[in-house]
PDB file of C-alpha atoms in Angstrom:
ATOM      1  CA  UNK D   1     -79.607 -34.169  63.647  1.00  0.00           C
ATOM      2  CA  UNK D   2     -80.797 -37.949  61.960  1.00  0.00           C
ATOM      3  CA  UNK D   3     -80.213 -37.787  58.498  1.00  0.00           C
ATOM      4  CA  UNK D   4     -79.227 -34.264  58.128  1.00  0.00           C
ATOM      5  CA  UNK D   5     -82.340 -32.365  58.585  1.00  0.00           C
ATOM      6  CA  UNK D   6     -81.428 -28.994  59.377  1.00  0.00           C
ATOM      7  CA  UNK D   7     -84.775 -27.788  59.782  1.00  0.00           C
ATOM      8  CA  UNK D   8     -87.283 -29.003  62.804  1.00  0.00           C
ATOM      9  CA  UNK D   9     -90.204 -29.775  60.219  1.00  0.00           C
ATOM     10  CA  UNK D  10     -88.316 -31.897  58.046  1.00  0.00           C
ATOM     11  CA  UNK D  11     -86.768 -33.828  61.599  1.00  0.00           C
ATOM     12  CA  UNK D  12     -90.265 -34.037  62.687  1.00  0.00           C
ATOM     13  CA  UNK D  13     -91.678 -35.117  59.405  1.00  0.00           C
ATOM     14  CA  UNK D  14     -88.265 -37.796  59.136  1.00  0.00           C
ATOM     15  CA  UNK D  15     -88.401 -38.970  62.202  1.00  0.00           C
ATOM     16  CA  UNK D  16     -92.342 -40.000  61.997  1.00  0.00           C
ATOM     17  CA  UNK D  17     -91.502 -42.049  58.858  1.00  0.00           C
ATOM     18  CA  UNK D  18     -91.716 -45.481  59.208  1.00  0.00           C
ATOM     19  CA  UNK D  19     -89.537 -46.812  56.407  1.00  0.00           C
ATOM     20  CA  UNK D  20     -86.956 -44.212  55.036  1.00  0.00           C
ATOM     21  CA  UNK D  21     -85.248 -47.172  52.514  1.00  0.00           C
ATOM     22  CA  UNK D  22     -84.450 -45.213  49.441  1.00  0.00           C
ATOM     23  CA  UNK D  23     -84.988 -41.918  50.579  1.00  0.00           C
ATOM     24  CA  UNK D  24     -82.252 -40.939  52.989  1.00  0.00           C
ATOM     25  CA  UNK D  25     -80.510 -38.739  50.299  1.00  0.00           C
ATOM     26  CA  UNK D  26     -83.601 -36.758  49.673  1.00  0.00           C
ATOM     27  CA  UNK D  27     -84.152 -35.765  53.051  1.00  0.00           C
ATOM     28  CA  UNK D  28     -80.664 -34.502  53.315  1.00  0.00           C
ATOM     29  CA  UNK D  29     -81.314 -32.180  50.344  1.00  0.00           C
ATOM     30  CA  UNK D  30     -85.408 -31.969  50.520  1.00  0.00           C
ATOM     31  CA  UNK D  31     -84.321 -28.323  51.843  1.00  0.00           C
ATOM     32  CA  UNK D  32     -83.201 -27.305  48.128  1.00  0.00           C
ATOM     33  CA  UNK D  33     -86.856 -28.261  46.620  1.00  0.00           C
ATOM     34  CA  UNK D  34     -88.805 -26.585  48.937  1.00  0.00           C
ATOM     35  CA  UNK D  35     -89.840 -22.614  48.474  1.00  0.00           C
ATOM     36  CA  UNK D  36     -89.029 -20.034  51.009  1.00  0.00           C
ATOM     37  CA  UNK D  37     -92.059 -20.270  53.988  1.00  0.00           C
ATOM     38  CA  UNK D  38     -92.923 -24.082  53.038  1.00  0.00           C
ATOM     39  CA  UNK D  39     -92.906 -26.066  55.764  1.00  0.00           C
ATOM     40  CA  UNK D  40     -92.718 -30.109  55.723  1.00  0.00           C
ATOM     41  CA  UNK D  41     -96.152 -31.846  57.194  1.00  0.00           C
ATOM     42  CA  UNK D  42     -95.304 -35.706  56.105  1.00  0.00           C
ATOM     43  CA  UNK D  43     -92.960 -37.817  54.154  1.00  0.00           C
ATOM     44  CA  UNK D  44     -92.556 -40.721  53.147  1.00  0.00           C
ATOM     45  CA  UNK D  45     -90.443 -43.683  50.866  1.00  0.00           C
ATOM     46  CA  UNK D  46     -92.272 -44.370  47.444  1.00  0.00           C
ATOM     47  CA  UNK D  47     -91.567 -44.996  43.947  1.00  0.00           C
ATOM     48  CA  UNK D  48     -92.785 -42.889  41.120  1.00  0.00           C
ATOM     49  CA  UNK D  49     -91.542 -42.552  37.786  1.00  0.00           C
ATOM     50  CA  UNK D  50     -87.982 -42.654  37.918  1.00  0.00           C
ATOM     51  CA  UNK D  51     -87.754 -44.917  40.986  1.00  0.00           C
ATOM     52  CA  UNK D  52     -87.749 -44.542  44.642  1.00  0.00           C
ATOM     53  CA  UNK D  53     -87.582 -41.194  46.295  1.00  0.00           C
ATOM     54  CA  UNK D  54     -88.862 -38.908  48.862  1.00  0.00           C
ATOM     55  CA  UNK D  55     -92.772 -38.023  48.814  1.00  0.00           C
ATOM     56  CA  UNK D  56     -93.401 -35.038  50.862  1.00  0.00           C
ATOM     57  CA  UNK D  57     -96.715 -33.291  51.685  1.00  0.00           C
ATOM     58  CA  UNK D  58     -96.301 -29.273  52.602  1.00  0.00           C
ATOM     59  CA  UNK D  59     -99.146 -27.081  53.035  1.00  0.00           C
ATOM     60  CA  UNK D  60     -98.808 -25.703  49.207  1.00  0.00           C
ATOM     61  CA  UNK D  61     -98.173 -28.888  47.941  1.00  0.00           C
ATOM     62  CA  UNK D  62     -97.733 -32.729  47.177  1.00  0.00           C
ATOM     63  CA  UNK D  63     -94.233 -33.229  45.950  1.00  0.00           C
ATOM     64  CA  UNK D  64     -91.910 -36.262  45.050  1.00  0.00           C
ATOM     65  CA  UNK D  65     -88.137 -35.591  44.941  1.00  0.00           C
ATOM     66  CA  UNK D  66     -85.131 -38.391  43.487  1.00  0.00           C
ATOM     67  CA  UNK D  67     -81.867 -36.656  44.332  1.00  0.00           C
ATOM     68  CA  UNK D  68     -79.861 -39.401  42.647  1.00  0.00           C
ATOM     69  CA  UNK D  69     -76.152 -39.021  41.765  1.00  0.00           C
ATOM     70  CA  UNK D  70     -76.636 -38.316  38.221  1.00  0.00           C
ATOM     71  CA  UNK D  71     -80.149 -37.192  37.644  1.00  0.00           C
ATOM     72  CA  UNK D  72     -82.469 -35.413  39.530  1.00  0.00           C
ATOM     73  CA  UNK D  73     -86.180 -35.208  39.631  1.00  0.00           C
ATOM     74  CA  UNK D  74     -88.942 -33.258  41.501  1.00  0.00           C
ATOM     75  CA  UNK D  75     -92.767 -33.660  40.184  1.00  0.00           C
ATOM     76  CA  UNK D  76     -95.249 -31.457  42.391  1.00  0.00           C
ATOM     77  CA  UNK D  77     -98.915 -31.299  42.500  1.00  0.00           C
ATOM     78  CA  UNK D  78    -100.258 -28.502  44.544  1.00  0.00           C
ATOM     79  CA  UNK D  79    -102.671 -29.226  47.178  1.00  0.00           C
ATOM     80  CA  UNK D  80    -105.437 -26.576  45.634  1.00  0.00           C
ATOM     81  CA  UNK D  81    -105.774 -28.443  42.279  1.00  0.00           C
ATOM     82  CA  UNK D  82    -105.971 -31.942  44.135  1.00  0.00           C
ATOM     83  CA  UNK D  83    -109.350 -33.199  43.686  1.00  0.00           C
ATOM     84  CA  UNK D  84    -108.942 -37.000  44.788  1.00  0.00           C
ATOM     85  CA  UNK D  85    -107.102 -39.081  46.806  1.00  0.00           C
ATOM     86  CA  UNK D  86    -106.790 -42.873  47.293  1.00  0.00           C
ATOM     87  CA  UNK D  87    -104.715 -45.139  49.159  1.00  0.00           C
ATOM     88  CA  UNK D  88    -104.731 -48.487  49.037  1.00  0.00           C
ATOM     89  CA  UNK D  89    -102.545 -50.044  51.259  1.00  0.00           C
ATOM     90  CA  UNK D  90    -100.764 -53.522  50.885  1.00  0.00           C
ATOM     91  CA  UNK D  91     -99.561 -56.295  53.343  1.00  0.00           C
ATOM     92  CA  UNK D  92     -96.347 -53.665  54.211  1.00  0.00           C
ATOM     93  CA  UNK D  93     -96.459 -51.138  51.645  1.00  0.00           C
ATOM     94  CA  UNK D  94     -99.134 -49.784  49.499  1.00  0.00           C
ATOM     95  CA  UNK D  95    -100.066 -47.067  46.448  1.00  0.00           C
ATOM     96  CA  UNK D  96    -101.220 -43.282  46.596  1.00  0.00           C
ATOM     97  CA  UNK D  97    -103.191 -42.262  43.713  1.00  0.00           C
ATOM     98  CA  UNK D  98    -103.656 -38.527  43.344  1.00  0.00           C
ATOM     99  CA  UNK D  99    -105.813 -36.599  40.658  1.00  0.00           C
ATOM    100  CA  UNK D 100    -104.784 -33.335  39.917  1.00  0.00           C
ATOM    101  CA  UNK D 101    -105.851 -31.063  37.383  1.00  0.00           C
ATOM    102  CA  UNK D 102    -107.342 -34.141  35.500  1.00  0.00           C
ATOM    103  CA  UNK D 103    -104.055 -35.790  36.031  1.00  0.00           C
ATOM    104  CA  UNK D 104    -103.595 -39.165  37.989  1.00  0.00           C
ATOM    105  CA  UNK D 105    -100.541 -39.743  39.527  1.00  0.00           C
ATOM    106  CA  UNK D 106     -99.846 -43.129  41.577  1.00  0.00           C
ATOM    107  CA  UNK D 107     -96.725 -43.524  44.093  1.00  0.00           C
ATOM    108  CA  UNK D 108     -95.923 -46.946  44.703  1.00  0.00           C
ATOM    109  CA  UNK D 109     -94.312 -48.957  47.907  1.00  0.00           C
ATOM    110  CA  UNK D 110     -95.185 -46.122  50.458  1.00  0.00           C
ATOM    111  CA  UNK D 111     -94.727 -47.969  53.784  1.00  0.00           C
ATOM    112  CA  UNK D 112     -98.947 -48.458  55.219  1.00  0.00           C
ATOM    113  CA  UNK D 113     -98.346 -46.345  58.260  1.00  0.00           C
ATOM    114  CA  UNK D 114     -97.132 -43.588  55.938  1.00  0.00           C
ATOM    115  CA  UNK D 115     -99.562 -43.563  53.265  1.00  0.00           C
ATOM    116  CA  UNK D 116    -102.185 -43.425  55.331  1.00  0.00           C
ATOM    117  CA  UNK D 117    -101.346 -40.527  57.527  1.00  0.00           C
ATOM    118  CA  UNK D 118    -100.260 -38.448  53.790  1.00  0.00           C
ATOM    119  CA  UNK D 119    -103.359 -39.687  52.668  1.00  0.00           C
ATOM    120  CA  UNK D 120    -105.266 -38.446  55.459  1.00  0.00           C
ATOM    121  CA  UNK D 121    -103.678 -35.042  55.836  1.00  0.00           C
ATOM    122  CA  UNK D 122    -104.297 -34.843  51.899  1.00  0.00           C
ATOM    123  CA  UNK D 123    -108.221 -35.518  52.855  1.00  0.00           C
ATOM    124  CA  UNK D 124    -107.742 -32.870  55.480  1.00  0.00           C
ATOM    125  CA  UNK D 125    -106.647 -30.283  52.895  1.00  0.00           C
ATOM    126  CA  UNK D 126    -109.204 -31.175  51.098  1.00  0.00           C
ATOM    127  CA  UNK D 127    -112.257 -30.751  53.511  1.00  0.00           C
ATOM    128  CA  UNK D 128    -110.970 -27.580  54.855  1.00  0.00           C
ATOM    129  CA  UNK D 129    -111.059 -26.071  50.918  1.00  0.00           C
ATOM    130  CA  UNK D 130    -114.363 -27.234  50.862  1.00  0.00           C
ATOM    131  CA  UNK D 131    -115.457 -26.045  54.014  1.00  0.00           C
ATOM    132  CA  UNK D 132    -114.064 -22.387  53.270  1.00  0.00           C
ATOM    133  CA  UNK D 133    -115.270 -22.237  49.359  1.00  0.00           C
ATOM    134  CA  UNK D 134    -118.597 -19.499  49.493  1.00  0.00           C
ATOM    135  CA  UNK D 135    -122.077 -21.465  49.632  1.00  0.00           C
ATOM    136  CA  UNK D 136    -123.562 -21.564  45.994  1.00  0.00           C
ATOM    137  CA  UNK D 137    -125.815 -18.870  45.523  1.00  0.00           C
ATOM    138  CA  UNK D 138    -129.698 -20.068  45.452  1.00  0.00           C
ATOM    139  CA  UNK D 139    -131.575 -20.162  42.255  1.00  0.00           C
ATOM    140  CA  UNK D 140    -133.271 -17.495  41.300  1.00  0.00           C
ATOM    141  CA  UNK D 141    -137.071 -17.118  42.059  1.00  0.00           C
ATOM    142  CA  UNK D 142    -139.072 -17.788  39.108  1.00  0.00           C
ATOM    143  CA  UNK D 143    -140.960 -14.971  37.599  1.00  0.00           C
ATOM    144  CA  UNK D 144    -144.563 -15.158  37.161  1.00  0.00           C
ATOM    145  CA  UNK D 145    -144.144 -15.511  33.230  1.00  0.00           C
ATOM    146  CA  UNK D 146    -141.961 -18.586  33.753  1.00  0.00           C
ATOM    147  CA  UNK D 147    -143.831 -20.066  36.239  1.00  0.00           C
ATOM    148  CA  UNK D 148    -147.332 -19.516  33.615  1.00  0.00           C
ATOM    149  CA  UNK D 149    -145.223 -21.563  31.029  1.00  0.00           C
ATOM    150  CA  UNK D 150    -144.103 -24.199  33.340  1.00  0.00           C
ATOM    151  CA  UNK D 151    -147.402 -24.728  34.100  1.00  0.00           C
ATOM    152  CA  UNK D 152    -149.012 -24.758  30.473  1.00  0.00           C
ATOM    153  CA  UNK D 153    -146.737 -27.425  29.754  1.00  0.00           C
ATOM    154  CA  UNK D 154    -147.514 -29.080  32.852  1.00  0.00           C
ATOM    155  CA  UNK D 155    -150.765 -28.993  31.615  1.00  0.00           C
ATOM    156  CA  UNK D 156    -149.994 -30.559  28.008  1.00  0.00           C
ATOM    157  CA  UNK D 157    -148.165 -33.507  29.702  1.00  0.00           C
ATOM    158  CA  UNK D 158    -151.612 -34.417  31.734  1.00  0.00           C
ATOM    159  CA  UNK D 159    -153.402 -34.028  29.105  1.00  0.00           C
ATOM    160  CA  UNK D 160    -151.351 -36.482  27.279  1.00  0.00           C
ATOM    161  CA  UNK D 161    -151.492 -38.692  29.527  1.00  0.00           C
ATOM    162  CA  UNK D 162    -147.268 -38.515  30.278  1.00  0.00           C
ATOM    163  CA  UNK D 163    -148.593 -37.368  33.700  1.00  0.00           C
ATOM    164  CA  UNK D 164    -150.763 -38.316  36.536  1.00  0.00           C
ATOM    165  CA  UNK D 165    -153.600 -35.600  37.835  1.00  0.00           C
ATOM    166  CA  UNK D 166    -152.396 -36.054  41.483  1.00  0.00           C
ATOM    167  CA  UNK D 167    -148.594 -35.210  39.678  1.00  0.00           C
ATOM    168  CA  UNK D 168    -149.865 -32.371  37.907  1.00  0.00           C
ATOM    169  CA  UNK D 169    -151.802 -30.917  41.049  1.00  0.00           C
ATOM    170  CA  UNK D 170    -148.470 -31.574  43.207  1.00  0.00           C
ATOM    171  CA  UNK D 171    -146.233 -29.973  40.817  1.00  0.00           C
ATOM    172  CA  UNK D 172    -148.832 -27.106  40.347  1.00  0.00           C
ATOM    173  CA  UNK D 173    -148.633 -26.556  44.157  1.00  0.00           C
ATOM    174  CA  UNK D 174    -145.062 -26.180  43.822  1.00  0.00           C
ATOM    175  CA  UNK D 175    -144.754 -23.895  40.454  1.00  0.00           C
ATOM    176  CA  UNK D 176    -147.339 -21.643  42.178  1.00  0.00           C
ATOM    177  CA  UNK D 177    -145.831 -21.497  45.712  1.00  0.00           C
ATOM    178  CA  UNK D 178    -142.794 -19.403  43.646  1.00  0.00           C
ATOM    179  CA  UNK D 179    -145.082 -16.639  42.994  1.00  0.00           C
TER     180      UNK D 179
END
């Protein structure tokens, strides 16, 4: 298999890359970062702290890898805690920014074609939270007692002036309707 990808969703993922410059060794040992029952969904050649590497999107997570020679790095952000996403793309390459947990992380160089399909399946993950988090619950109704105070000072602010009598006979309306 092209660049020793032993497993069919990190071939897939490698071989949809457009630019793999400075990331073939990662591939080849992206297998020893990821957790048992991740599977690979994109990747792609950026640069992020300690220089270019391997950025990788799994279903679990967001994760850049440098398997250098000497020193080697993996920083992961897990797709639950992402709350943003940006790309900006370049004339060739362009920067992912990521917020996580009140974090912001940018990955430089990512080839266009790549950043923009990461950043879209990062968009996906994030709709499809959304779409399965529970509906907020609705407010309570208002009991008659709060709905009697709401309207007393209702009835200060006409009388005030703060307040319009076609407001205070709208908002009236409203309070009441509650009851």
């Amino acid at each position: 298999m092209a660049e020793g990808a032993h497993r069919p969703d990190i071939q897939a993922a490698a071989d949809r890359m457009a630019s793999k410059f400075g990331s073939r060794r990662e591939i080849r040992h992206l297998v020893d970062y990821l957790v048992e029952g991740e599977a690979v969904e994109h990747m792609a050649a950026g640069t992020f702290g300690p220089g270019t590497g391997l950025v990788v999107l799994t279903g679990r997570r967001l994760l850049f890898v440098k398997d250098g020679l000497v020193a080697k790095v993996a920083e992961d952000f897990m797709v639950g805690k992402i709350s943003t996403v940006q790309w900006k793309p370049g004339s060739s390459h362009g920067t992912l920014t990521v917020t996580s947990s009140g974090d912001k992380a940018e990955i430089e160089n990512i080839h266009n074609d790549d950043g923009a399909r990461i950043a879209d399946a990062i968009r996906h993950h994030l709709s499809a939270r959304s779409a399965a988090s529970p509906a907020p619950a609705e407010a309570p109704v208002a009991g008659e007692d709060d709905v009697f105070e709401a309207l007393r000072k209702l009835g200060e602010l006409r009388d005030k002036g703060v307040i319009t009598d076609a407001e205070f006979e709208a908002k009236k309306a409203e309070l009441l309707a509650r009851i």
